[in-house]
Amino acid sequence: EHLRRPFLSVYYKITRTKNETHVDATHSNKWSRVVEKVNYNLTPQGGSFTMSAQLNSLLGDQSYAVYASITSNINTIGLFSPIAYFRTLQRQPEPILNLRGESLSRSTIELVWQPPSKPNGPISHYLIYYAPMEDRLPV
C-alpha cells in the first residue's frame, strides 16, 4: 500500500519571461525541485482535496515559473500541471560592500561603498548614521 503512496514534485526557477515550457524543464537542470509526500484523506464518496508545498530560500523581488507533478514509487511518470508564474515580495537588502571613508577637511568626510550583491528589490535610498568618537591617545 505505501509503495503506491503518491509524491508531489514541485519544480521552480527564476524567469524573465512568461514563456517557459515543460520541454525546457525535462531537458534542463536549471529547474529546482521539491518533493513532498502527499498526505491526504479522501472521503468515502471520493471528493476533492488540496495539496500544498512550501518553497523556501527564494530570492526577493524575482519572477518565478512553477509547475507540479504527481508520481508514485511504482509509476514514476506523472502528469504535469500548467506552468504558473509568481513574483516574490521585496526583502531587506544584504549589507553594502567595501565601505570606506576619506577625510576631505577637518569637518568633511567622503564615504564610498559598493551596493549589496543581492539588493532583493530596488534600493531607493541609503540611511547613514554617524556619531563622534572620542580621541583617546595612548598614555
Tab-separated table of N, CA and C in Angstrom:
chain	number	residue	atom	x	y	z
A	1	GLU	N	0.834	-1.209	0.000
A	1	GLU	CA	0.000	0.000	0.000
A	1	GLU	C	0.868	1.259	0.000
A	2	HIS	N	1.869	1.339	0.917
A	2	HIS	CA	2.684	2.559	0.976
A	2	HIS	C	3.583	2.703	-0.249
A	3	LEU	N	3.802	1.605	-1.007
A	3	LEU	CA	4.588	1.728	-2.237
A	3	LEU	C	3.848	2.546	-3.290
A	4	ARG	N	2.538	2.593	-3.171
A	4	ARG	CA	1.751	3.378	-4.118
A	4	ARG	C	1.483	4.795	-3.601
A	5	ARG	N	2.026	5.139	-2.466
A	5	ARG	CA	1.801	6.476	-1.912
A	5	ARG	C	2.311	7.506	-2.900
A	6	PRO	N	1.465	8.449	-3.285
A	6	PRO	CA	1.896	9.448	-4.270
A	6	PRO	C	2.833	10.494	-3.672
A	7	PHE	N	3.637	11.052	-4.527
A	7	PHE	CA	4.544	12.131	-4.162
A	7	PHE	C	4.252	13.326	-5.052
A	8	LEU	N	4.313	14.505	-4.466
A	8	LEU	CA	4.135	15.748	-5.205
A	8	LEU	C	5.518	16.324	-5.466
A	9	SER	N	5.861	16.502	-6.719
A	9	SER	CA	7.115	17.160	-7.091
A	9	SER	C	6.776	18.553	-7.593
A	10	VAL	N	7.422	19.559	-7.027
A	10	VAL	CA	7.215	20.945	-7.445
A	10	VAL	C	8.522	21.437	-8.047
A	11	TYR	N	8.458	21.938	-9.265
A	11	TYR	CA	9.624	22.441	-9.987
A	11	TYR	C	9.495	23.956	-10.102
A	12	TYR	N	10.603	24.670	-9.880
A	12	TYR	CA	10.536	26.131	-9.956
A	12	TYR	C	11.873	26.704	-10.382
A	13	LYS	N	11.826	27.903	-10.973
A	13	LYS	CA	13.047	28.602	-11.351
A	13	LYS	C	12.738	30.071	-11.588
A	14	ILE	N	13.776	30.885	-11.499
A	14	ILE	CA	13.655	32.303	-11.821
A	14	ILE	C	13.484	32.432	-13.327
A	15	THR	N	12.621	33.329	-13.739
A	15	THR	CA	12.388	33.533	-15.165
A	15	THR	C	12.245	35.018	-15.465
A	16	ARG	N	12.660	35.401	-16.639
A	16	ARG	CA	12.498	36.794	-17.075
A	16	ARG	C	11.269	36.956	-17.971
A	17	THR	N	10.812	35.843	-18.529
A	17	THR	CA	9.658	35.883	-19.429
A	17	THR	C	8.624	34.885	-18.941
A	18	LYS	N	7.459	34.951	-19.501
A	18	LYS	CA	6.404	34.001	-19.142
A	18	LYS	C	6.167	33.028	-20.288
A	19	ASN	N	7.246	32.487	-20.834
A	19	ASN	CA	7.103	31.531	-21.938
A	19	ASN	C	7.908	30.263	-21.692
A	20	GLU	N	7.985	29.824	-20.443
A	20	GLU	CA	8.668	28.568	-20.119
A	20	GLU	C	7.801	27.402	-20.596
A	21	THR	N	8.440	26.275	-20.900
A	21	THR	CA	7.696	25.090	-21.326
A	21	THR	C	8.155	23.883	-20.528
A	22	HIS	N	7.314	22.858	-20.506
A	22	HIS	CA	7.687	21.615	-19.835
A	22	HIS	C	8.858	20.945	-20.540
A	23	VAL	N	8.996	21.142	-21.835
A	23	VAL	CA	10.131	20.576	-22.574
A	23	VAL	C	11.429	21.151	-22.015
A	24	ASP	N	11.441	22.461	-21.754
A	24	ASP	CA	12.622	23.072	-21.134
A	24	ASP	C	12.922	22.407	-19.800
A	25	ALA	N	11.879	22.094	-19.064
A	25	ALA	CA	12.060	21.563	-17.718
A	25	ALA	C	12.662	20.171	-17.725
A	26	THR	N	12.222	19.320	-18.632
A	26	THR	CA	12.707	17.942	-18.626
A	26	THR	C	14.109	17.813	-19.199
A	27	HIS	N	14.566	18.810	-19.928
A	27	HIS	CA	15.895	18.746	-20.528
A	27	HIS	C	16.850	19.774	-19.931
A	28	SER	N	16.557	20.240	-18.745
A	28	SER	CA	17.386	21.292	-18.165
A	28	SER	C	17.574	21.038	-16.682
A	29	ASN	N	18.751	21.358	-16.195
A	29	ASN	CA	18.974	21.253	-14.756
A	29	ASN	C	18.818	22.614	-14.087
A	30	LYS	N	18.218	23.560	-14.792
A	30	LYS	CA	18.038	24.894	-14.230
A	30	LYS	C	16.802	24.984	-13.342
A	31	TRP	N	15.974	23.972	-13.351
A	31	TRP	CA	14.792	23.951	-12.500
A	31	TRP	C	15.155	23.319	-11.165
A	32	SER	N	14.754	23.936	-10.077
A	32	SER	CA	14.917	23.336	-8.747
A	32	SER	C	13.694	22.472	-8.477
A	33	ARG	N	13.848	21.499	-7.574
A	33	ARG	CA	12.751	20.567	-7.320
A	33	ARG	C	12.581	20.333	-5.827
A	34	VAL	N	11.336	20.328	-5.398
A	34	VAL	CA	10.969	19.980	-4.030
A	34	VAL	C	10.029	18.791	-4.122
A	35	VAL	N	10.291	17.748	-3.337
A	35	VAL	CA	9.432	16.559	-3.341
A	35	VAL	C	8.769	16.448	-1.974
A	36	GLU	N	7.458	16.315	-1.981
A	36	GLU	CA	6.682	16.190	-0.747
A	36	GLU	C	5.877	14.894	-0.799
A	37	LYS	N	5.830	14.181	0.332
A	37	LYS	CA	4.940	13.038	0.428
A	37	LYS	C	3.516	13.581	0.520
A	38	VAL	N	2.597	13.019	-0.234
A	38	VAL	CA	1.220	13.503	-0.221
A	38	VAL	C	0.499	12.862	0.952
A	39	ASN	N	0.021	13.683	1.862
A	39	ASN	CA	-0.766	13.214	2.995
A	39	ASN	C	-2.172	13.775	2.850
A	40	TYR	N	-3.103	12.910	2.562
A	40	TYR	CA	-4.482	13.359	2.383
A	40	TYR	C	-5.416	12.218	2.754
A	41	ASN	N	-6.622	12.568	3.029
A	41	ASN	CA	-7.666	11.587	3.304
A	41	ASN	C	-8.860	11.911	2.421
A	42	LEU	N	-9.194	10.992	1.546
A	42	LEU	CA	-10.361	11.182	0.693
A	42	LEU	C	-11.607	10.749	1.448
A	43	THR	N	-12.700	11.406	1.195
A	43	THR	CA	-13.965	10.984	1.784
A	43	THR	C	-14.390	9.684	1.110
A	44	PRO	N	-15.222	8.866	1.773
A	44	PRO	CA	-15.626	7.595	1.166
A	44	PRO	C	-16.274	7.748	-0.211
A	45	GLN	N	-16.909	8.882	-0.484
A	45	GLN	CA	-17.561	9.081	-1.773
A	45	GLN	C	-16.599	9.655	-2.810
A	46	GLY	N	-15.378	9.751	-2.515
A	46	GLY	CA	-14.429	10.409	-3.425
A	46	GLY	C	-14.165	11.799	-2.885
A	47	GLY	N	-14.561	12.800	-3.618
A	47	GLY	CA	-14.407	14.164	-3.129
A	47	GLY	C	-13.114	14.783	-3.595
A	48	SER	N	-12.946	15.995	-3.221
A	48	SER	CA	-11.743	16.715	-3.635
A	48	SER	C	-10.835	16.940	-2.437
A	49	PHE	N	-9.605	17.258	-2.714
A	49	PHE	CA	-8.643	17.548	-1.664
A	49	PHE	C	-7.663	18.583	-2.184
A	50	THR	N	-6.961	19.191	-1.271
A	50	THR	CA	-5.989	20.222	-1.622
A	50	THR	C	-4.616	19.793	-1.146
A	51	MET	N	-3.615	20.007	-1.985
A	51	MET	CA	-2.230	19.732	-1.610
A	51	MET	C	-1.465	21.040	-1.630
A	52	SER	N	-0.398	21.088	-0.865
A	52	SER	CA	0.432	22.293	-0.875
A	52	SER	C	1.886	21.908	-0.645
A	53	ALA	N	2.750	22.775	-1.060
A	53	ALA	CA	4.189	22.618	-0.826
A	53	ALA	C	4.742	24.003	-0.563
A	54	GLN	N	5.758	24.075	0.250
A	54	GLN	CA	6.363	25.365	0.577
A	54	GLN	C	7.728	25.465	-0.092
A	55	LEU	N	7.952	26.567	-0.787
A	55	LEU	CA	9.238	26.824	-1.432
A	55	LEU	C	10.007	27.795	-0.549
A	56	ASN	N	11.173	27.394	-0.119
A	56	ASN	CA	11.980	28.208	0.787
A	56	ASN	C	13.210	28.749	0.081
A	57	SER	N	13.824	29.739	0.684
A	57	SER	CA	15.082	30.332	0.206
A	57	SER	C	14.944	30.969	-1.173
A	58	LEU	N	13.770	31.479	-1.489
A	58	LEU	CA	13.599	32.191	-2.752
A	58	LEU	C	14.183	33.590	-2.620
A	59	LEU	N	14.624	34.143	-3.717
A	59	LEU	CA	15.169	35.496	-3.720
A	59	LEU	C	14.037	36.513	-3.757
A	60	GLY	N	14.262	37.669	-3.156
A	60	GLY	CA	13.250	38.716	-3.130
A	60	GLY	C	13.144	39.445	-4.454
A	61	ASP	N	11.933	39.912	-4.763
A	61	ASP	CA	11.650	40.727	-5.943
A	61	ASP	C	12.088	40.031	-7.234
A	62	GLN	N	11.739	38.750	-7.356
A	62	GLN	CA	12.080	37.964	-8.544
A	62	GLN	C	10.830	37.298	-9.099
A	63	SER	N	10.782	37.122	-10.412
A	63	SER	CA	9.704	36.376	-11.064
A	63	SER	C	10.117	34.910	-11.156
A	64	TYR	N	9.189	34.027	-10.814
A	64	TYR	CA	9.440	32.591	-10.839
A	64	TYR	C	8.401	31.894	-11.713
A	65	ALA	N	8.826	30.800	-12.325
A	65	ALA	CA	7.928	29.867	-13.003
A	65	ALA	C	7.845	28.632	-12.114
A	66	VAL	N	6.674	28.007	-12.045
A	66	VAL	CA	6.495	26.842	-11.182
A	66	VAL	C	5.467	25.896	-11.808
A	67	TYR	N	5.693	24.599	-11.635
A	67	TYR	CA	4.692	23.603	-12.011
A	67	TYR	C	4.846	22.414	-11.091
A	68	ALA	N	3.849	21.539	-11.077
A	68	ALA	CA	3.861	20.391	-10.173
A	68	ALA	C	3.553	19.118	-10.948
A	69	SER	N	3.929	18.000	-10.333
A	69	SER	CA	3.678	16.684	-10.915
A	69	SER	C	3.437	15.702	-9.777
A	70	ILE	N	2.510	14.776	-9.973
A	70	ILE	CA	2.253	13.716	-9.001
A	70	ILE	C	2.858	12.428	-9.542
A	71	THR	N	3.628	11.742	-8.710
A	71	THR	CA	4.213	10.458	-9.099
A	71	THR	C	4.083	9.496	-7.928
A	72	SER	N	4.365	8.236	-8.171
A	72	SER	CA	4.395	7.248	-7.099
A	72	SER	C	5.684	6.452	-7.225
A	73	ASN	N	5.963	5.641	-6.222
A	73	ASN	CA	7.174	4.819	-6.261
A	73	ASN	C	7.125	3.817	-7.409
A	74	ILE	N	5.931	3.333	-7.742
A	74	ILE	CA	5.809	2.328	-8.787
A	74	ILE	C	5.765	2.985	-10.158
A	75	ASN	N	4.923	3.978	-10.297
A	75	ASN	CA	4.753	4.639	-11.588
A	75	ASN	C	5.404	6.010	-11.502
A	76	THR	N	6.587	6.159	-12.043
A	76	THR	CA	7.325	7.418	-11.917
A	76	THR	C	6.959	8.434	-12.987
A	77	ILE	N	6.018	8.096	-13.858
A	77	ILE	CA	5.581	9.053	-14.874
A	77	ILE	C	4.334	9.746	-14.352
A	78	GLY	N	4.409	11.046	-14.222
A	78	GLY	CA	3.266	11.799	-13.724
A	78	GLY	C	2.825	12.840	-14.725
A	79	LEU	N	1.625	13.321	-14.542
A	79	LEU	CA	1.129	14.397	-15.385
A	79	LEU	C	1.588	15.723	-14.805
A	80	PHE	N	1.910	16.662	-15.667
A	80	PHE	CA	2.377	17.975	-15.234
A	80	PHE	C	1.216	18.953	-15.161
A	81	SER	N	1.257	19.808	-14.175
A	81	SER	CA	0.295	20.913	-14.119
A	81	SER	C	0.709	21.962	-15.143
A	82	PRO	N	-0.175	22.892	-15.457
A	82	PRO	CA	0.268	24.026	-16.276
A	82	PRO	C	1.339	24.817	-15.516
A	83	ILE	N	2.186	25.502	-16.232
A	83	ILE	CA	3.203	26.337	-15.594
A	83	ILE	C	2.540	27.628	-15.129
A	84	ALA	N	2.767	27.959	-13.872
A	84	ALA	CA	2.227	29.194	-13.289
A	84	ALA	C	3.393	30.135	-13.004
A	85	TYR	N	3.089	31.399	-12.865
A	85	TYR	CA	4.120	32.418	-12.637
A	85	TYR	C	3.744	33.247	-11.420
A	86	PHE	N	4.744	33.618	-10.639
A	86	PHE	CA	4.523	34.493	-9.494
A	86	PHE	C	5.764	35.334	-9.265
A	87	ARG	N	5.606	36.384	-8.495
A	87	ARG	CA	6.723	37.274	-8.159
A	87	ARG	C	6.822	37.347	-6.642
A	88	THR	N	8.028	37.188	-6.113
A	88	THR	CA	8.226	37.283	-4.670
A	88	THR	C	8.232	38.751	-4.241
A	89	LEU	N	7.944	38.972	-2.984
A	89	LEU	CA	7.952	40.323	-2.432
A	89	LEU	C	9.386	40.816	-2.261
A	90	GLN	N	9.524	42.121	-2.183
A	90	GLN	CA	10.840	42.700	-1.896
A	90	GLN	C	11.235	42.324	-0.471
A	91	ARG	N	12.524	42.183	-0.258
A	91	ARG	CA	13.044	41.896	1.080
A	91	ARG	C	14.118	42.907	1.399
A	92	GLN	N	14.545	42.889	2.645
A	92	GLN	CA	15.630	43.769	3.059
A	92	GLN	C	16.886	43.404	2.279
A	93	PRO	N	17.596	44.400	1.767
A	93	PRO	CA	18.816	44.089	1.015
A	93	PRO	C	19.911	43.544	1.927
A	94	GLU	N	20.856	42.856	1.318
A	94	GLU	CA	22.041	42.443	2.063
A	94	GLU	C	22.872	43.685	2.361
A	95	PRO	N	23.851	43.599	3.259
A	95	PRO	CA	24.657	44.786	3.606
A	95	PRO	C	25.447	45.322	2.407
A	96	ILE	N	25.743	46.617	2.474
A	96	ILE	CA	26.592	47.216	1.445
A	96	ILE	C	27.986	46.617	1.550
A	97	LEU	N	28.782	46.795	0.509
A	97	LEU	CA	30.115	46.193	0.458
A	97	LEU	C	31.189	47.269	0.422
A	98	ASN	N	32.318	46.968	1.009
A	98	ASN	CA	33.535	47.792	0.912
A	98	ASN	C	33.320	49.257	1.287
A	99	LEU	N	32.736	49.495	2.445
A	99	LEU	CA	32.555	50.869	2.924
A	99	LEU	C	33.908	51.463	3.289
A	100	ARG	N	34.194	52.646	2.729
A	100	ARG	CA	35.447	53.351	3.022
A	100	ARG	C	35.121	54.821	3.253
A	101	GLY	N	35.918	55.454	4.081
A	101	GLY	CA	35.759	56.884	4.317
A	101	GLY	C	37.085	57.593	4.149
A	102	GLU	N	37.036	58.814	3.603
A	102	GLU	CA	38.248	59.615	3.420
A	102	GLU	C	37.962	61.029	3.912
A	103	SER	N	38.874	61.545	4.713
A	103	SER	CA	38.728	62.901	5.232
A	103	SER	C	39.081	63.906	4.138
A	104	LEU	N	38.137	64.801	3.845
A	104	LEU	CA	38.373	65.849	2.854
A	104	LEU	C	38.792	67.157	3.519
A	105	SER	N	38.397	67.331	4.761
A	105	SER	CA	38.786	68.514	5.540
A	105	SER	C	38.556	68.182	7.011
A	106	ARG	N	38.743	69.173	7.892
A	106	ARG	CA	38.540	68.937	9.327
A	106	ARG	C	37.080	68.625	9.649
A	107	SER	N	36.173	69.025	8.769
A	107	SER	CA	34.749	68.841	9.068
A	107	SER	C	33.997	68.043	7.998
A	108	THR	N	34.715	67.441	7.064
A	108	THR	CA	34.047	66.736	5.963
A	108	THR	C	34.749	65.410	5.675
A	109	ILE	N	33.950	64.379	5.524
A	109	ILE	CA	34.481	63.099	5.034
A	109	ILE	C	33.646	62.667	3.835
A	110	GLU	N	34.252	61.878	2.991
A	110	GLU	CA	33.536	61.298	1.857
A	110	GLU	C	33.445	59.797	2.085
A	111	LEU	N	32.229	59.254	1.997
A	111	LEU	CA	32.006	57.820	2.134
A	111	LEU	C	31.795	57.223	0.747
A	112	VAL	N	32.409	56.080	0.520
A	112	VAL	CA	32.288	55.371	-0.754
A	112	VAL	C	31.991	53.906	-0.431
A	113	TRP	N	31.053	53.297	-1.179
A	113	TRP	CA	30.740	51.885	-0.984
A	113	TRP	C	30.205	51.300	-2.271
A	114	GLN	N	30.140	49.978	-2.271
A	114	GLN	CA	29.529	49.258	-3.389
A	114	GLN	C	28.151	48.784	-2.940
A	115	PRO	N	27.210	48.721	-3.856
A	115	PRO	CA	25.866	48.270	-3.470
A	115	PRO	C	25.882	46.799	-3.049
A	116	PRO	N	24.826	46.350	-2.387
A	116	PRO	CA	24.755	44.944	-1.962
A	116	PRO	C	24.798	43.999	-3.159
A	117	SER	N	25.351	42.819	-2.947
A	117	SER	CA	25.374	41.829	-4.025
A	117	SER	C	23.965	41.326	-4.324
A	118	LYS	N	23.092	41.289	-3.323
A	118	LYS	CA	21.691	40.903	-3.514
A	118	LYS	C	20.812	42.022	-2.961
A	119	PRO	N	20.368	42.930	-3.819
A	119	PRO	CA	19.544	44.029	-3.320
A	119	PRO	C	18.124	43.592	-2.935
A	120	ASN	N	17.653	42.451	-3.445
A	120	ASN	CA	16.312	41.938	-3.142
A	120	ASN	C	15.214	42.941	-3.456
A	121	GLY	N	15.419	43.726	-4.493
A	121	GLY	CA	14.457	44.734	-4.917
A	121	GLY	C	15.169	46.041	-5.173
A	122	PRO	N	14.450	47.035	-5.696
A	122	PRO	CA	15.087	48.331	-5.948
A	122	PRO	C	15.454	49.029	-4.639
A	123	ILE	N	16.603	49.683	-4.625
A	123	ILE	CA	17.033	50.461	-3.454
A	123	ILE	C	16.768	51.925	-3.773
A	124	SER	N	15.929	52.556	-2.985
A	124	SER	CA	15.561	53.952	-3.261
A	124	SER	C	16.504	54.937	-2.581
A	125	HIS	N	17.083	54.561	-1.438
A	125	HIS	CA	17.983	55.469	-0.733
A	125	HIS	C	18.756	54.700	0.337
A	126	TYR	N	19.781	55.326	0.831
A	126	TYR	CA	20.588	54.773	1.916
A	126	TYR	C	20.460	55.696	3.117
A	127	LEU	N	20.424	55.140	4.306
A	127	LEU	CA	20.442	55.921	5.537
A	127	LEU	C	21.833	55.808	6.140
A	128	ILE	N	22.424	56.934	6.456
A	128	ILE	CA	23.771	56.950	7.027
A	128	ILE	C	23.674	57.504	8.443
A	129	TYR	N	24.135	56.725	9.389
A	129	TYR	CA	24.155	57.149	10.787
A	129	TYR	C	25.600	57.358	11.196
A	130	TYR	N	25.842	58.385	11.966
A	130	TYR	CA	27.200	58.618	12.443
A	130	TYR	C	27.146	59.256	13.819
A	131	ALA	N	28.252	59.123	14.535
A	131	ALA	CA	28.385	59.715	15.867
A	131	ALA	C	29.850	60.054	16.079
A	132	PRO	N	30.129	61.123	16.826
A	132	PRO	CA	31.536	61.460	17.094
A	132	PRO	C	32.181	60.405	17.983
A	133	MET	N	33.449	60.196	17.760
A	133	MET	CA	34.221	59.281	18.598
A	133	MET	C	35.194	60.122	19.404
A	134	GLU	N	35.379	59.757	20.646
A	134	GLU	CA	36.333	60.488	21.473
A	134	GLU	C	37.745	60.100	21.060
A	135	ASP	N	38.601	61.115	20.969
A	135	ASP	CA	40.009	60.830	20.696
A	135	ASP	C	40.641	60.297	21.966
A	136	ARG	N	41.261	59.191	21.863
A	136	ARG	CA	41.948	58.605	23.019
A	136	ARG	C	43.362	58.273	22.591
A	137	LEU	N	44.263	59.047	23.060
A	137	LEU	CA	45.668	58.809	22.747
A	137	LEU	C	46.274	57.931	23.830
A	138	PRO	N	47.183	57.049	23.456
A	138	PRO	CA	47.832	56.221	24.480
A	138	PRO	C	48.663	57.086	25.413
A	139	VAL	N	48.675	56.709	26.651
A	139	VAL	CA	49.428	57.465	27.661
A	139	VAL	C	50.831	56.926	27.790
